[in-house]
Coordinates of C-alpha atoms and ligand atoms in Angstrom, one line a residue:
X1 CA 0.0 0.1 0.1
X2 CA 1.5 3.5 -1.3
X3 CA -1.6 5.9 -0.1
X4 CA -5.2 6.4 1.6
X5 CA -7.2 6.2 -1.2
X6 CA -10.3 8.9 -0.4
X7 CA -13.7 8.8 -2.4
X8 CA -16.1 11.5 -1.9
X9 CA -20.4 10.9 -2.1
X10 CA -21.6 14.4 -1.4
X11 CA -19.6 18.1 -2.3
X12 CA -21.9 20.2 -0.1
X13 CA -21.7 22.5 2.9
X14 CA -19.5 19.7 4.8
X15 CA -18.3 17.4 1.6
X16 CA -16.4 20.8 0.1
X17 CA -14.8 21.9 3.7
X18 CA -13.6 17.8 3.6
X19 CA -11.7 19.2 0.7
X20 CA -10.5 22.1 1.8
X21 CA -9.0 20.4 5.2
X22 CA -7.6 17.2 3.0
X23 CA -6.0 19.4 0.3
X24 CA -4.3 21.6 3.4
X25 CA -2.9 19.1 5.5
X26 CA -2.0 17.2 3.6
X27 CA 1.8 17.3 4.6
X28 CA 1.3 17.1 8.1
X29 CA -0.8 13.7 7.0
X30 CA 2.1 12.0 5.0
X31 CA 4.1 12.5 8.1
X32 CA 1.6 11.5 10.4
X33 CA 1.1 8.0 8.5
X34 CA 3.6 7.3 6.9
X35 CA 1.9 7.4 3.3
X36 CA -0.4 10.1 2.1
X37 CA -4.6 10.6 1.8
X38 CA -5.5 11.0 -0.8
X39 CA -8.4 12.7 -2.8
X40 CA -9.4 9.8 -5.0
X41 CA -12.8 10.5 -6.8
X42 CA -15.5 12.9 -5.9
X43 CA -18.9 11.8 -6.9
X44 CA -22.0 14.3 -6.4
X45 CA -25.1 14.9 -8.6
X46 CA -25.2 18.2 -9.4
X47 CA -22.1 18.5 -11.1
X48 CA -22.2 22.2 -11.1
X49 CA -21.0 22.1 -7.5
X50 CA -18.1 19.9 -8.4
X51 CA -17.1 22.9 -10.9
X52 CA -16.3 25.1 -7.9
X53 CA -13.9 23.1 -6.1
X54 CA -9.8 23.4 -5.6
X55 CA -9.8 19.3 -7.6
X56 CA -9.1 18.2 -11.0
X57 CA -11.8 17.2 -13.3
X58 CA -10.3 14.1 -13.6
X59 CA -11.7 13.1 -10.5
X60 CA -14.7 14.1 -10.7
X61 CA -18.3 12.2 -12.0
X62 CA -21.6 12.9 -10.8
X63 CA -22.1 9.2 -10.7
X64 CA -21.8 7.9 -7.1
X65 CA -20.8 3.9 -8.3
X66 CA -17.4 5.5 -10.3
X67 CA -16.5 6.1 -6.6
X68 CA -18.4 2.3 -4.5
X69 CA -16.9 1.3 -8.3
X70 CA -13.0 2.4 -8.2
X71 CA -10.7 -0.5 -6.3
X72 CA -8.8 2.0 -5.2
X73 CA -11.2 4.1 -3.0
X74 CA -10.3 2.4 0.0
X75 CA -12.6 5.0 2.8
X76 CA -15.7 5.8 0.9
X77 CA -17.1 9.7 3.1
X78 CA -20.8 9.7 2.8
X79 CA -22.1 13.4 3.2
X80 CA -25.6 13.3 0.8
X81 CA -28.1 13.5 4.2
X82 CA -31.2 11.8 4.5
X83 CA -31.7 8.0 4.6
X84 CA -32.9 6.5 1.8
X85 CA -30.0 6.9 -1.3
X86 CA -27.2 7.7 1.3
X87 CA -28.6 4.1 2.9
X88 CA -28.1 1.9 -0.1
X89 CA -25.1 4.1 -1.0
X90 CA -23.1 2.6 1.8
X91 CA -24.8 -0.7 2.0
X92 CA -22.8 -1.0 -1.6
X93 CA -20.1 1.0 -0.1
X94 CA -19.4 -2.1 3.6
X95 CA -20.2 -4.8 0.6
X96 CA -17.1 -3.4 -1.3
X97 CA -15.2 -4.0 1.5
X98 CA -14.7 -0.2 1.7
X99 CA -14.8 1.2 5.6
X100 CA -17.2 4.2 5.5
X101 CA -16.8 7.6 7.3
X102 CA -20.2 9.2 7.2
X103 CA -21.4 12.5 9.0
X104 CA -25.2 11.8 9.2
X105 CA -26.8 10.8 11.9
X106 CA -30.8 9.5 10.5
X107 CA -28.5 7.2 9.4
X108 CA -26.7 5.8 12.5
X109 CA -29.6 6.6 14.3
X110 CA -32.1 4.6 13.0
X111 CA -30.2 2.1 10.6
X112 CA -27.4 1.8 12.6
X113 CA -27.7 -2.1 13.6
X114 CA -28.1 -3.2 10.0
X115 CA -25.1 -1.5 8.7
X116 CA -23.0 -2.2 11.8
X117 CA -23.6 -5.5 11.0
X118 CA -23.0 -5.2 7.3
X119 CA -19.6 -3.9 8.4
X120 CA -17.8 -6.5 10.6
X121 CA -18.7 -8.6 8.1
X122 CA -17.2 -7.4 5.1
X123 CA -13.7 -6.5 7.6
X124 CA -14.4 -2.8 7.5
X125 CA -15.8 -0.4 9.8
X126 CA -18.1 3.3 10.5
X127 CA -17.1 5.8 11.8
X128 CA -19.4 9.0 12.7
X129 CA -17.5 11.7 14.6
X130 CA -19.4 14.7 12.9
X131 CA -22.9 12.6 13.4
X132 CA -23.5 14.3 16.6
X133 CA -22.4 18.2 17.4
X134 CA -20.3 19.1 15.1
X135 CA -16.6 19.9 16.1
X136 CA -17.2 18.3 19.2
X137 CA -15.6 15.3 20.2
X138 CA -18.9 13.4 20.9
X139 CA -18.8 9.5 19.8
X140 CA -15.1 9.4 20.9
X141 CA -15.6 10.6 24.0
X142 CA -18.3 7.7 24.4
X143 CA -16.5 4.7 23.1
X144 CA -13.0 5.8 23.9
X145 CA -12.1 8.4 26.5
X146 CA -15.4 7.2 28.5
X147 CA -15.2 3.8 28.9
X148 CA -14.0 2.8 32.3
X149 CA -17.0 4.8 33.5
X150 CA -20.6 3.6 34.7
X151 CA -22.5 7.2 33.4
X152 CA -24.7 8.8 35.4
X153 CA -26.5 11.4 33.3
X154 CA -26.4 13.1 30.1
X155 CA -27.1 17.4 29.1
X156 CA -26.9 18.2 25.9
X157 CA -27.1 21.5 22.9
X158 CA -26.9 19.6 20.6
X159 CA -28.1 21.2 17.3
X160 CA -26.6 24.3 16.1
X161 CA -29.8 25.7 14.0
X162 CA -32.0 25.3 17.3
X163 CA -29.2 27.9 19.8
X164 CA -28.8 30.2 16.8
X165 CA -32.3 31.2 16.5
X166 CA -33.2 30.7 20.2
X167 CA -30.2 33.2 20.8
X168 CA -31.5 35.1 18.6
X169 CA -34.5 35.1 19.1
X170 CA -33.5 35.9 23.2
X171 CA -30.5 38.7 22.9
X172 CA -31.9 40.5 19.5
X173 CA -35.7 39.9 19.7
X174 CA -35.6 39.0 16.3
X175 CA -38.7 37.0 15.3
X176 CA -38.3 32.9 14.3
X177 CA -38.7 32.3 11.2
X178 CA -36.1 35.5 9.9
X179 CA -33.0 33.1 12.3
X180 CA -34.6 30.5 11.1
X181 CA -33.8 31.8 7.1
X182 CA -30.3 33.3 8.3
X183 CA -29.5 30.2 9.9
X184 CA -30.1 27.6 6.7
X185 CA -27.6 30.3 4.7
X186 CA -24.5 29.9 7.6
X187 CA -25.4 26.1 6.4
X188 CA -26.5 24.8 9.9
X189 CA -30.1 23.4 9.0
X190 CA -30.9 20.7 7.2
X191 CA -32.2 19.8 4.3
X192 CA -35.8 19.5 6.0
X193 CA -34.7 22.4 8.3
X194 CA -38.2 20.5 10.6
X195 CA -35.9 18.0 11.5
X196 CA -33.9 20.5 13.5
X197 CA -36.5 22.0 15.2
X198 CA -38.9 19.8 15.5
X199 CA -36.3 18.4 17.1
X200 CA -36.0 15.3 15.4
X201 CA -32.4 15.9 14.8
X202 CA -31.8 16.4 18.4
X203 CA -33.7 12.9 19.1
X204 CA -31.9 11.1 16.7
X205 CA -28.4 12.1 18.2
X206 CA -29.6 11.2 21.9
X207 CA -30.3 7.9 21.0
X208 CA -26.4 7.1 19.3
X209 CA -25.5 8.9 22.4
X210 CA -27.6 6.4 25.2
X211 CA -27.1 3.9 22.5
X212 CA -22.8 4.4 22.6
X213 CA -22.9 5.4 26.6
X214 CA -25.1 2.2 27.2
X215 CA -24.1 -0.5 25.5
X216 CA -26.4 -1.3 23.3
X217 CA -29.2 0.0 20.5
X218 CA -31.2 3.4 21.4
X219 CA -34.3 3.2 19.1
X220 CA -34.7 6.6 17.6
X221 CA -38.7 6.4 18.3
X222 CA -38.1 5.4 21.7
X223 CA -36.9 9.1 22.1
X224 CA -39.5 11.4 23.6
X225 CA -39.5 14.6 21.2
X226 CA -40.5 18.1 21.0
X227 CA -39.3 20.7 19.3
X228 CA -38.8 24.8 19.7
X229 CA -41.7 25.8 17.3
X230 CA -44.4 26.4 20.5
X231 CA -41.8 28.7 22.4
X232 CA -42.7 31.9 21.8
X233 CA -42.1 35.8 22.6
X234 CA -43.7 35.9 26.1
X235 CA -42.1 32.7 26.5
X236 CA -39.1 34.0 26.1
X237 CA -40.1 37.5 28.4
X238 CA -41.1 35.7 31.1
X239 CA -37.6 33.2 31.2
X240 CA -35.3 36.6 31.2
X241 CA -37.5 38.4 34.2
X242 CA -37.5 34.6 36.5
X243 CA -34.0 34.8 36.2
X244 CA -33.5 31.8 33.6
X245 CA -31.9 31.0 29.8
X246 CA -34.6 28.8 27.5
X247 CA -32.6 26.3 25.5
X248 CA -33.6 22.9 23.5
X249 CA -31.4 20.5 25.6
X250 CA -31.4 16.5 25.2
X251 CA -31.5 14.5 27.9
X252 CA -30.0 11.0 29.2
X253 CA -30.4 9.3 32.8
X254 CA -29.0 6.6 33.4
X255 CA -31.8 3.5 34.7
X256 CA -33.3 3.9 37.6
X257 CA -35.8 1.3 37.5
X258 CA -38.8 2.1 34.6
X259 CA -35.6 2.2 31.9
X260 CA -33.4 4.8 31.4
X261 CA -34.5 8.6 30.2
X262 CA -33.2 9.5 26.9
X263 CA -35.7 13.0 26.4
X264 CA -35.6 16.0 24.0
X265 CA -37.7 19.2 24.7
X266 CA -37.0 22.9 25.2
X267 CA -35.9 24.0 28.9
X268 CA -35.0 26.4 30.7
X269 CA -31.5 26.5 32.9
X270 CA -31.2 28.7 35.8
X271 CA -28.8 31.3 34.5
X272 CA -25.8 30.3 36.1
X273 CA -26.1 26.8 34.9
X274 CA -23.2 25.7 32.7
X275 CA -25.4 25.2 29.6
X276 CA -27.4 28.6 30.0
X277 CA -24.7 30.8 28.5
X278 CA -23.7 28.3 25.5
X279 CA -25.0 30.3 22.3
X280 CA -25.2 30.6 19.0
X281 CA -24.2 27.8 17.0
X282 CA -22.0 26.7 20.1
X283 CA -23.2 22.9 20.7
X284 CA -22.1 21.6 24.7
X285 CA -22.9 17.8 26.1
X286 CA -21.9 17.9 30.1
X287 CA -21.6 14.5 30.9
X288 CA -21.4 13.0 34.5
X289 CA -19.5 9.3 35.0
X290 CA -19.5 7.8 38.0
X291 CA -15.5 7.5 38.1
X292 CA -14.5 10.6 35.7
X293 CA -17.7 12.8 37.7
X294 CA -18.7 15.5 35.7
X295 CA -16.8 16.4 31.9
X296 CA -17.9 19.4 29.8
X297 CA -17.5 19.0 26.0
X298 CA -17.9 23.0 24.2
X299 CA -17.7 23.7 20.5
X300 CA -19.2 24.9 16.8
X301 CA -22.1 22.4 16.4
X302 CA -23.4 23.1 12.9
X303 CA -21.0 24.6 9.7
X304 CA -18.3 23.6 6.7
X305 CA -15.6 23.7 8.7
X306 CA -15.9 22.4 12.2
X307 CA -18.2 19.7 11.2
X308 CA -15.7 19.1 8.6
X309 CA -12.5 18.6 10.8
X310 CA -14.6 15.8 12.4
X311 CA -14.9 14.3 9.6
X312 CA -11.3 14.3 8.8
X313 CA -10.7 13.0 12.3
X314 CA -12.1 9.7 10.9
X315 CA -11.0 9.7 7.9
X316 CA -6.7 9.6 10.3
X317 CA -8.4 7.1 12.8
X318 CA -9.0 4.4 10.0
X319 CA -6.1 5.3 8.1
X320 CA -4.5 4.7 10.9
X321 CA -6.7 1.5 11.3
X322 CA -6.0 0.4 8.4
X323 CA -2.2 1.3 8.2
X324 CA -1.6 -0.7 12.0
X325 CA -3.4 -3.5 10.3
X326 CA -6.6 -3.6 13.2
X327 CA -9.4 -3.2 9.9
X328 CA -11.7 -3.4 13.1
X329 CA -10.2 -1.8 16.4
X330 CA -13.7 -0.9 18.1
X331 CA -16.2 -3.2 17.4
X332 CA -19.8 -2.4 17.5
X333 CA -22.0 -4.8 17.4
X334 CA -23.3 -4.1 21.2
X335 CA -25.3 -1.5 18.9
X336 CA -27.8 -4.3 17.2
X337 CA -31.5 -4.8 17.5
X338 CA -30.8 -7.6 20.3
X339 CA -29.5 -5.2 22.2
X340 CA -32.3 -3.0 22.7
X341 CA -32.1 -0.4 26.0
X342 CA -35.3 0.1 27.3
X343 CA -36.3 4.3 27.4
X344 CA -38.1 5.3 30.3
X345 CA -41.5 6.5 29.5
X346 CA -41.8 10.6 30.0
X347 CA -44.9 10.3 32.2
X348 CA -42.7 8.7 34.8
X349 CA -39.9 11.6 35.1
X350 CA -39.8 14.2 37.7
X351 CA -38.9 18.0 37.4
X352 CA -40.4 21.3 38.1
X353 CA -41.9 23.4 35.1
X354 CA -43.1 26.8 33.9
X355 CA -46.7 27.2 32.8
X356 CA -47.9 29.6 31.1
X357 CA -51.5 29.4 31.1
X358 CA -54.3 32.0 29.3
X359 CA -56.8 32.4 31.2
X360 CA -59.6 34.9 31.6
X361 CA -58.9 37.1 34.7
X362 CA -61.9 37.1 36.8
X363 CA -62.7 35.8 40.3
X364 CA -61.4 32.7 41.1
X365 CA -59.2 31.4 38.6
X366 CA -56.2 31.9 40.2
X367 CA -57.3 30.0 43.2
X368 CA -58.9 27.3 40.9
X369 CA -55.4 26.0 39.3
X370 CA -53.5 26.2 42.9
X371 CA -56.0 24.3 43.6
X372 CA -56.0 21.6 41.2
X373 CA -52.5 21.9 40.9
X374 CA -52.3 21.3 45.1
X375 CA -55.3 18.1 44.9
X376 CA -52.5 16.3 42.0
X377 CA -49.6 17.3 44.3
X378 CA -48.1 19.9 42.6
X379 CA -46.1 22.4 44.7
X380 CA -46.8 25.9 43.6
X381 CA -43.0 27.9 43.8
X382 CA -43.8 31.1 42.1
X383 CA -46.3 32.9 40.5
X384 CA -46.6 35.6 37.8
X385 CA -49.4 37.6 36.8
X386 CA -49.1 41.2 35.6
X387 CA -51.8 43.4 34.4
X388 CA -53.6 43.0 32.3
X389 CA -56.4 46.2 30.6
X390 CA -57.5 43.4 27.9
X391 CA -61.0 42.1 28.7
X392 CA -59.3 39.1 26.9
X393 CA -58.0 36.4 28.5
X394 CA -53.9 36.7 30.3
X395 CA -51.4 35.3 30.4
X396 CA -50.8 33.5 34.3
X397 CA -47.0 31.8 34.6
X398 CA -47.0 29.6 37.6
X399 CA -43.3 27.9 38.6
X400 CA -43.3 25.0 40.2
X401 CA -41.4 23.0 43.1
X402 CA -40.2 18.9 42.1
X403 CA -43.4 17.2 40.2
X404 CA -44.2 14.4 38.4
X405 CA -45.3 14.4 34.6
X406 CA -48.0 12.4 34.5
X407 CA -49.5 13.8 37.8
X408 CA -48.4 17.5 35.8
X409 CA -50.3 16.7 32.7
X410 CA -53.0 15.1 34.8
X411 CA -53.7 18.8 36.3
X412 CA -53.4 21.1 33.0
X413 CA -55.6 18.9 31.0
X414 CA -58.1 19.3 33.6
X415 CA -57.6 23.3 34.0
X416 CA -57.7 23.3 29.9
X417 CA -61.2 21.6 30.4
X418 CA -62.5 24.7 32.1
X419 CA -64.7 28.0 30.6
X420 CA -61.8 29.8 31.5
X421 CA -58.8 28.2 30.1
X422 CA -58.2 30.3 26.7
X423 CA -55.2 28.4 25.4
X424 CA -53.8 25.2 25.6
X425 CA -51.2 25.3 28.4
X426 CA -47.2 26.1 27.7
X427 CA -45.2 23.5 29.8
X428 CA -42.1 24.2 29.3
X429 CA -39.5 21.7 31.8
X430 CA -36.9 23.6 34.1
X431 CA -33.5 21.2 34.9
X432 CA -30.7 21.9 37.4
Ligands
HSE501 N1 -28.4 20.9 11.3 C1 -27.8 20.6 12.3 C2 -27.5 21.9 13.2 C3 -26.1 19.9 11.8 O1 -28.3 22.4 13.3 O2 -26.8 21.3 14.2 C4 -25.2 19.5 12.2 O3 -25.6 18.1 12.7

């Protein structure tokens, strides 16, 4: 072997970044590995995008099969996205005994067991550092750095688009739609941005992290998820008044009897929480293990070069595995359907809550809310009702002490059925 040959499929934002770093760092990689890493072929169905890259046209193609069928290629980088064409492509690459590197969290989260089995059957590996947290080394941390620990919990901001939107709404008062467009223009958002703002992208990422950290398989469908589309300017203002920041958080907690907690939803974090000041496109992941205690990863969660840098770290890992004759250095057999992990239902969690009721401003309404909450064992920590000139409904904001989710949902449902209730109640969980 006189070179590690790379085939890249998908030359969009991240693919373009990979081409740039491979070319800028070529000599450095050569020195590190003792042989060159060569970008041998690039395919993208949009031939125009290939013309913008600093590579010769001889290696470019609009047909991914030209990459798969090139016998010299050792590693295929899949940066197409989605789970249709991308899954077929990855399976073909594995069958051709090529290692695969992907940034595709949906693919790993939804089809990981099938893909890892195919990789091991063919004596090759799949690396996916860029799938979770952009430039943050989340996968290496879970698979290598923390393997000696029993994990207690994870709290993570791992969608750059949502964090960017919430930051701009909070700090600049900008409207949701306008900021989403800006996030798309920066190349942060998924091709289908409902995956970002609906919480699906974060759910893909936490299902992968929970699987790796707890040594089994957490299916995407088992992750409870809510997105950020229901967060209003009012919620942002009340959060500020109360001393909180609103974030889309992924939460993982070890099994305490009914399964591991794996959930994604907006939360309020006290302003002095370590994740409360993670803003813009930045992501962070706080992990607590029994021996390591608490650790924190922080970095850009999306964008061309930060994400490409994670892809490149996989290129070097896989190249080293090949060069040292250890092509499957990290076996993934545990990430299988047979090893599915039980996830606790959301009804069973206990936390504090921010509730924003929309109710008529008339006698006994506050008393009825307090009574129903109390009847369900929910203790009130604070209440805000601002004076209003309007005869219409007014917001009544209540922060609770720790309560059980099922009791909270029962109380809110009952209150929403009362004639003074004029809109759906906003419920935001408060994480400590
Ligand atoms: N759309 C994703 C985000 C890209 O905004 O975080 C990185 O996975």
